[in-house]
């Protein structure tokens, strides 16, 4: 178990991000509430740095937003001066940073409240588990701003809600409520206002208690297998499951269960 305080960082983060460790959980807060956690370049670079610099021993990350909103998306004040080449580089920067979340070292739980819009929704989509408070709402206002998603939304969001819903969101600018988001699979937990952080932390702790190799398989193999043709998928799944079960950690966990020392699977 790690017990480090916020001051123990071996790397610096911008003021728009605030990190702390709680045991083996890393907690990262978007910390620019005065700008509704709008994501400027510095913040995106900070996200990349955070997720690539996670110390060993961290088992899961919890991401949440300070203030009334998770994130108002791209910092629109930085948009004005970019030409096409700079626009491509900017989107690539987001892709690189969010890739470090989705395909990083450990699973990430996002706690969503208030506005989760544009790039904020793209950020949420890169996490592995999403918890919504009832105040959360989702929109892709890019269409109304004359722009397009650039943080991997075209790839990740259709997998969560389908291409048709994403097209609808983008061309009509409609807003979905927390309840809508839960029903359509954008989130998998819906809790009352103020309860998201506790729920997210509880989930992060559960996740951090898994065998690391299982978490690795779920993060890195599962989404790729899901994209493969079935025959390749079965082959890679067989390999992954053989690797996971051969790990001493897996053997110890199965032994615990067989000796009636491990909790049983319970009804939800
Ligand atoms: C911002 C931003 C921002 C707020 N960039 N500064 N995202 C959007 O189109 C959403 C834009 N934001 C909003 O619609 C609203 O701010 C909210 C509904 C999220 C919150 O409303 P509210 O009334 O609580 O706050 P506010 O008064 O609108 O904003 C407070 C301040 O934050 C204000 O600045 P101030 O200096 O006047 O105090 C706002 O200008 C500032 N602010 N949102 C910059 N987004 C990789 S591509 C992704 C593409 C996108 O993400 S497009 C979607 C962009």
Short mmCIF file of C-alpha atoms and ligand atoms in Angstrom, two decimals:
data_model
loop_
_atom_site.label_atom_id
_atom_site.label_comp_id
_atom_site.label_asym_id
_atom_site.label_seq_id
_atom_site.Cartn_x
_atom_site.Cartn_y
_atom_site.Cartn_z
CA UNK A 1 0.00 0.00 0.00
CA UNK A 2 1.19 3.48 -0.80
CA UNK A 3 0.63 6.37 1.48
CA UNK A 4 1.70 9.52 -0.21
CA UNK A 5 0.42 13.00 0.14
CA UNK A 6 -0.14 15.53 -2.58
CA UNK A 7 3.30 16.95 -1.91
CA UNK A 8 5.10 13.76 -2.81
CA UNK A 9 4.86 14.21 -6.55
CA UNK A 10 8.01 13.65 -8.49
CA UNK A 11 6.43 15.57 -11.38
CA UNK A 12 4.68 18.91 -11.64
CA UNK A 13 1.14 19.39 -12.85
CA UNK A 14 -0.45 22.61 -14.07
CA UNK A 15 -2.68 24.44 -11.60
CA UNK A 16 -5.69 23.25 -13.60
CA UNK A 17 -5.07 19.71 -12.32
CA UNK A 18 -4.91 18.60 -8.72
CA UNK A 19 -3.71 15.15 -7.75
CA UNK A 20 -3.47 13.16 -4.56
CA UNK A 21 -2.96 9.55 -3.58
CA UNK A 22 -5.27 7.70 -1.22
CA UNK A 23 -3.67 4.39 -0.45
CA UNK A 24 -3.16 2.78 -3.84
CA UNK A 25 -5.71 5.02 -5.57
CA UNK A 26 -4.62 8.13 -7.47
CA UNK A 27 -7.20 10.90 -7.52
CA UNK A 28 -7.02 13.51 -10.25
CA UNK A 29 -9.28 16.55 -10.16
CA UNK A 30 -9.90 18.96 -13.01
CA UNK A 31 -9.26 22.13 -11.08
CA UNK A 32 -10.27 25.12 -13.16
CA UNK A 33 -13.82 25.68 -11.90
CA UNK A 34 -13.75 29.40 -12.75
CA UNK A 35 -13.60 28.32 -16.42
CA UNK A 36 -15.90 25.33 -15.86
CA UNK A 37 -12.89 23.02 -16.22
CA UNK A 38 -12.45 23.98 -19.87
CA UNK A 39 -9.53 22.01 -21.25
CA UNK A 40 -6.67 24.15 -22.50
CA UNK A 41 -3.43 22.82 -24.00
CA UNK A 42 -1.62 23.01 -20.67
CA UNK A 43 -4.27 20.85 -19.04
CA UNK A 44 -4.18 18.27 -21.83
CA UNK A 45 -0.38 18.09 -21.56
CA UNK A 46 -0.80 17.76 -17.79
CA UNK A 47 -3.21 14.86 -18.26
CA UNK A 48 -0.70 13.13 -20.50
CA UNK A 49 2.05 13.67 -17.97
CA UNK A 50 -0.06 12.45 -15.08
CA UNK A 51 -1.10 9.22 -16.77
CA UNK A 52 2.40 8.42 -18.01
CA UNK A 53 4.05 9.25 -14.68
CA UNK A 54 1.84 7.18 -12.37
CA UNK A 55 4.10 5.50 -9.84
CA UNK A 56 4.17 1.73 -9.46
CA UNK A 57 1.81 0.58 -6.75
CA UNK A 58 -1.14 2.66 -7.92
CA UNK A 59 -3.99 0.27 -8.73
CA UNK A 60 -6.62 2.59 -10.18
CA UNK A 61 -7.26 6.27 -10.93
CA UNK A 62 -10.30 8.33 -10.05
CA UNK A 63 -10.97 11.44 -12.18
CA UNK A 64 -13.44 14.10 -11.04
CA UNK A 65 -14.11 17.79 -11.60
CA UNK A 66 -13.98 20.65 -9.09
CA UNK A 67 -16.90 23.08 -8.95
CA UNK A 68 -20.34 22.73 -10.47
CA UNK A 69 -19.32 20.96 -13.68
CA UNK A 70 -17.13 18.07 -14.78
CA UNK A 71 -15.90 19.91 -17.88
CA UNK A 72 -17.09 22.44 -20.45
CA UNK A 73 -14.82 20.82 -23.04
CA UNK A 74 -12.24 22.47 -25.25
CA UNK A 75 -11.04 25.87 -24.08
CA UNK A 76 -12.66 27.89 -26.84
CA UNK A 77 -10.46 30.91 -26.16
CA UNK A 78 -7.46 29.00 -27.59
CA UNK A 79 -9.23 28.17 -30.83
CA UNK A 80 -8.96 31.41 -32.73
CA UNK A 81 -5.42 31.48 -34.03
CA UNK A 82 -4.92 27.94 -35.31
CA UNK A 83 -4.44 27.09 -39.00
CA UNK A 84 -5.16 23.64 -40.45
CA UNK A 85 -1.76 22.12 -39.63
CA UNK A 86 -1.94 23.43 -36.09
CA UNK A 87 -5.47 22.10 -35.80
CA UNK A 88 -4.29 18.61 -36.73
CA UNK A 89 -1.43 18.85 -34.23
CA UNK A 90 -3.88 20.00 -31.55
CA UNK A 91 -6.25 17.11 -32.12
CA UNK A 92 -3.29 14.71 -32.16
CA UNK A 93 -2.21 16.07 -28.80
CA UNK A 94 -5.61 15.20 -27.34
CA UNK A 95 -5.47 11.76 -28.97
CA UNK A 96 -2.07 11.08 -27.46
CA UNK A 97 -3.12 12.22 -23.99
CA UNK A 98 -6.42 10.31 -23.94
CA UNK A 99 -4.73 7.20 -25.31
CA UNK A 100 -2.60 7.26 -22.14
CA UNK A 101 -5.85 7.11 -20.18
CA UNK A 102 -7.59 4.37 -22.14
CA UNK A 103 -4.50 2.26 -22.74
CA UNK A 104 -2.48 3.32 -19.72
CA UNK A 105 -1.19 1.46 -16.70
CA UNK A 106 -4.33 1.05 -14.61
CA UNK A 107 -8.11 1.37 -14.94
CA UNK A 108 -9.66 4.82 -14.66
CA UNK A 109 -13.01 5.68 -13.08
CA UNK A 110 -14.59 9.03 -14.03
CA UNK A 111 -17.13 10.76 -11.79
CA UNK A 112 -19.41 13.00 -13.85
CA UNK A 113 -21.53 15.90 -12.66
CA UNK A 114 -22.93 19.07 -14.20
CA UNK A 115 -21.81 19.82 -17.75
CA UNK A 116 -19.99 16.96 -19.44
CA UNK A 117 -19.80 18.49 -22.87
CA UNK A 118 -17.67 18.44 -25.99
CA UNK A 119 -14.12 17.54 -25.07
CA UNK A 120 -15.28 16.89 -21.50
CA UNK A 121 -17.43 14.06 -22.80
CA UNK A 122 -14.52 12.85 -24.92
CA UNK A 123 -12.36 12.76 -21.80
CA UNK A 124 -15.06 10.84 -19.91
CA UNK A 125 -15.30 8.37 -22.80
CA UNK A 126 -11.60 7.51 -22.43
CA UNK A 127 -12.17 6.26 -18.86
CA UNK A 128 -13.05 2.63 -18.16
CA UNK A 129 -15.94 3.16 -15.77
CA UNK A 130 -18.23 6.19 -15.63
CA UNK A 131 -20.27 7.19 -12.58
CA UNK A 132 -22.86 9.95 -13.07
CA UNK A 133 -24.44 12.14 -10.46
CA UNK A 134 -28.01 13.15 -11.28
CA UNK A 135 -26.82 16.68 -12.09
CA UNK A 136 -24.78 15.43 -15.05
CA UNK A 137 -25.78 16.32 -18.59
CA UNK A 138 -24.18 15.54 -21.91
CA UNK A 139 -23.93 17.47 -25.15
CA UNK A 140 -21.70 17.85 -28.18
CA UNK A 141 -22.05 21.55 -28.99
CA UNK A 142 -19.27 21.40 -31.59
CA UNK A 143 -21.80 21.72 -34.42
CA UNK A 144 -23.14 24.99 -33.06
CA UNK A 145 -19.58 26.33 -32.66
CA UNK A 146 -18.67 25.41 -36.23
CA UNK A 147 -16.12 22.82 -35.19
CA UNK A 148 -15.84 19.05 -34.89
CA UNK A 149 -14.86 16.71 -32.08
CA UNK A 150 -11.10 16.25 -31.86
CA UNK A 151 -10.44 14.28 -28.70
CA UNK A 152 -11.23 10.83 -30.01
CA UNK A 153 -15.00 11.25 -29.68
CA UNK A 154 -15.74 9.88 -33.16
CA UNK A 155 -14.01 6.65 -32.19
CA UNK A 156 -15.02 6.20 -28.56
CA UNK A 157 -18.52 7.66 -28.31
CA UNK A 158 -20.16 5.51 -31.03
CA UNK A 159 -18.93 2.46 -29.13
CA UNK A 160 -20.81 3.67 -26.07
CA UNK A 161 -23.99 5.14 -27.53
CA UNK A 162 -24.00 4.19 -31.24
CA UNK A 163 -23.27 6.21 -34.36
CA UNK A 164 -26.89 7.35 -34.76
CA UNK A 165 -27.08 8.96 -31.32
CA UNK A 166 -23.75 10.68 -31.81
CA UNK A 167 -24.85 12.07 -35.19
CA UNK A 168 -28.04 13.30 -33.55
CA UNK A 169 -26.12 14.93 -30.70
CA UNK A 170 -23.75 16.65 -33.09
CA UNK A 171 -26.18 17.94 -35.67
CA UNK A 172 -29.02 18.95 -33.34
CA UNK A 173 -26.95 19.96 -30.32
CA UNK A 174 -29.39 18.12 -28.09
CA UNK A 175 -28.62 17.57 -24.44
CA UNK A 176 -29.05 14.25 -22.70
CA UNK A 177 -29.81 14.05 -18.98
CA UNK A 178 -27.97 11.87 -16.48
CA UNK A 179 -30.87 9.41 -16.63
CA UNK A 180 -30.74 9.34 -20.46
CA UNK A 181 -26.98 8.79 -20.31
CA UNK A 182 -27.42 5.90 -17.93
CA UNK A 183 -30.15 4.30 -20.06
CA UNK A 184 -28.09 4.55 -23.25
CA UNK A 185 -24.90 3.12 -21.73
CA UNK A 186 -22.86 6.29 -21.48
CA UNK A 187 -22.55 5.67 -17.76
CA UNK A 188 -22.93 2.46 -15.80
CA UNK A 189 -23.60 3.97 -12.36
CA UNK A 190 -26.08 6.72 -11.50
CA UNK A 191 -26.05 8.22 -8.01
CA UNK A 192 -27.55 11.17 -6.19
CA UNK A 193 -25.89 14.60 -6.18
CA UNK A 194 -22.79 14.65 -4.02
CA UNK A 195 -22.46 10.87 -3.93
CA UNK A 196 -20.38 10.36 -7.07
CA UNK A 197 -16.97 10.73 -5.51
CA UNK A 198 -17.63 8.16 -2.77
CA UNK A 199 -19.09 5.73 -5.29
CA UNK A 200 -16.18 6.28 -7.68
CA UNK A 201 -13.66 5.74 -4.90
CA UNK A 202 -15.42 2.55 -3.80
CA UNK A 203 -15.26 1.25 -7.38
CA UNK A 204 -11.62 2.30 -7.81
CA UNK A 205 -10.74 0.39 -4.65
CA UNK A 206 -12.54 -2.71 -5.88
CA UNK A 207 -10.76 -2.47 -9.23
CA UNK A 208 -7.38 -1.96 -7.57
CA UNK A 209 -7.98 -5.18 -5.65
CA UNK A 210 -8.13 -7.27 -8.83
CA UNK A 211 -5.20 -9.29 -10.08
CA UNK A 212 -3.09 -6.79 -12.09
CA UNK A 213 -2.94 -9.18 -15.03
CA UNK A 214 -6.74 -9.34 -15.20
CA UNK A 215 -6.94 -5.55 -15.22
CA UNK A 216 -4.31 -5.49 -17.94
CA UNK A 217 -6.28 -8.00 -20.02
CA UNK A 218 -9.51 -6.06 -19.60
CA UNK A 219 -7.87 -2.75 -20.56
CA UNK A 220 -5.57 -3.84 -23.34
CA UNK A 221 -6.85 -7.13 -24.76
CA UNK A 222 -10.63 -6.90 -24.42
CA UNK A 223 -11.29 -3.75 -26.50
CA UNK A 224 -8.94 -5.03 -29.22
CA UNK A 225 -10.51 -8.48 -29.24
CA UNK A 226 -13.93 -6.84 -29.57
CA UNK A 227 -12.72 -5.18 -32.80
CA UNK A 228 -11.30 -8.38 -34.31
CA UNK A 229 -12.97 -10.84 -36.60
CA UNK A 230 -14.45 -13.58 -34.40
CA UNK A 231 -11.90 -16.28 -35.29
CA UNK A 232 -8.96 -14.03 -34.38
CA UNK A 233 -10.85 -12.88 -31.30
CA UNK A 234 -11.32 -16.40 -29.99
CA UNK A 235 -7.65 -17.17 -30.55
CA UNK A 236 -6.43 -14.06 -28.73
CA UNK A 237 -8.97 -14.62 -25.95
CA UNK A 238 -7.69 -18.18 -25.46
CA UNK A 239 -4.12 -16.88 -25.20
CA UNK A 240 -5.07 -14.09 -22.82
CA UNK A 241 -7.08 -16.35 -20.57
CA UNK A 242 -4.25 -18.91 -20.48
CA UNK A 243 -1.75 -16.21 -19.56
CA UNK A 244 -4.01 -14.76 -16.85
CA UNK A 245 -4.80 -18.10 -15.21
CA UNK A 246 -1.13 -19.13 -15.13
CA UNK A 247 -0.20 -16.14 -12.98
CA UNK A 248 0.58 -17.06 -9.36
CA UNK A 249 -1.84 -14.35 -8.22
CA UNK A 250 -4.67 -16.12 -10.07
CA UNK A 251 -3.70 -19.49 -8.61
CA UNK A 252 -3.72 -18.02 -5.10
CA UNK A 253 -7.13 -16.39 -5.62
CA UNK A 254 -8.73 -19.58 -6.94
CA UNK A 255 -7.23 -21.57 -4.04
CA UNK A 256 -8.72 -19.05 -1.60
CA UNK A 257 -12.14 -19.56 -3.14
CA UNK A 258 -11.89 -23.35 -3.15
CA UNK A 259 -10.85 -23.27 0.50
CA UNK A 260 -13.90 -21.08 1.23
CA UNK A 261 -11.75 -18.12 2.24
CA UNK A 262 -12.90 -15.80 -0.58
CA UNK A 263 -16.23 -13.96 -0.85
CA UNK A 264 -18.83 -15.49 -3.16
CA UNK A 265 -20.42 -13.58 -6.04
CA UNK A 266 -23.49 -11.89 -4.62
CA UNK A 267 -26.76 -10.69 -6.09
CA UNK A 268 -26.65 -7.06 -7.27
C1 LIG B 1 -15.15 28.70 -21.09
C2 LIG B 1 -15.69 27.51 -21.61
C3 LIG B 1 -15.00 26.89 -22.70
C4 LIG B 1 -16.94 28.17 -19.99
N1 LIG B 1 -13.90 27.50 -23.16
N2 LIG B 1 -14.04 29.25 -21.60
N3 LIG B 1 -17.67 23.74 -25.08
C5 LIG B 1 -18.81 24.44 -25.10
O1 LIG B 1 -19.29 24.87 -26.13
C6 LIG B 1 -19.44 24.72 -23.77
C7 LIG B 1 -19.24 26.16 -23.40
N4 LIG B 1 -19.64 26.45 -22.03
C8 LIG B 1 -20.92 26.55 -21.62
O2 LIG B 1 -21.86 26.29 -22.36
C9 LIG B 1 -21.16 27.01 -20.22
O3 LIG B 1 -19.99 27.65 -19.76
C10 LIG B 1 -21.52 25.89 -19.22
C11 LIG B 1 -22.93 25.38 -19.53
C12 LIG B 1 -20.52 24.74 -19.26
C13 LIG B 1 -21.49 26.45 -17.77
O4 LIG B 1 -22.32 27.58 -17.70
P1 LIG B 1 -22.14 28.64 -16.51
O5 LIG B 1 -23.26 29.63 -16.64
O6 LIG B 1 -21.98 27.92 -15.21
O7 LIG B 1 -20.73 29.36 -16.76
P2 LIG B 1 -20.34 30.52 -17.80
O8 LIG B 1 -20.73 31.85 -17.22
O9 LIG B 1 -20.84 30.22 -19.17
O10 LIG B 1 -18.77 30.39 -17.86
C14 LIG B 1 -17.95 30.79 -16.77
C15 LIG B 1 -16.61 31.17 -17.34
O11 LIG B 1 -16.01 30.02 -17.96
C16 LIG B 1 -16.72 32.21 -18.45
O12 LIG B 1 -15.54 32.98 -18.43
P3 LIG B 1 -15.50 34.43 -17.72
O13 LIG B 1 -14.10 34.87 -17.91
O14 LIG B 1 -16.52 35.25 -18.44
O15 LIG B 1 -15.87 34.17 -16.27
C17 LIG B 1 -16.72 31.37 -19.71
O16 LIG B 1 -16.26 32.06 -20.83
C18 LIG B 1 -15.74 30.29 -19.32
N5 LIG B 1 -15.95 29.07 -20.10
N6 LIG B 1 -16.80 27.20 -20.91
C19 LIG B 1 -13.45 28.63 -22.63
N7 LIG B 1 -15.42 25.74 -23.23
C20 LIG B 1 -10.87 18.33 -28.84
S1 LIG B 1 -12.13 19.12 -29.56
C21 LIG B 1 -13.38 19.32 -28.41
C22 LIG B 1 -14.35 20.33 -28.91
C23 LIG B 1 -15.21 20.88 -27.84
O17 LIG B 1 -15.06 20.57 -26.69
S2 LIG B 1 -16.41 21.95 -28.33
C24 LIG B 1 -17.34 22.28 -26.94
C25 LIG B 1 -16.86 23.49 -26.22
#
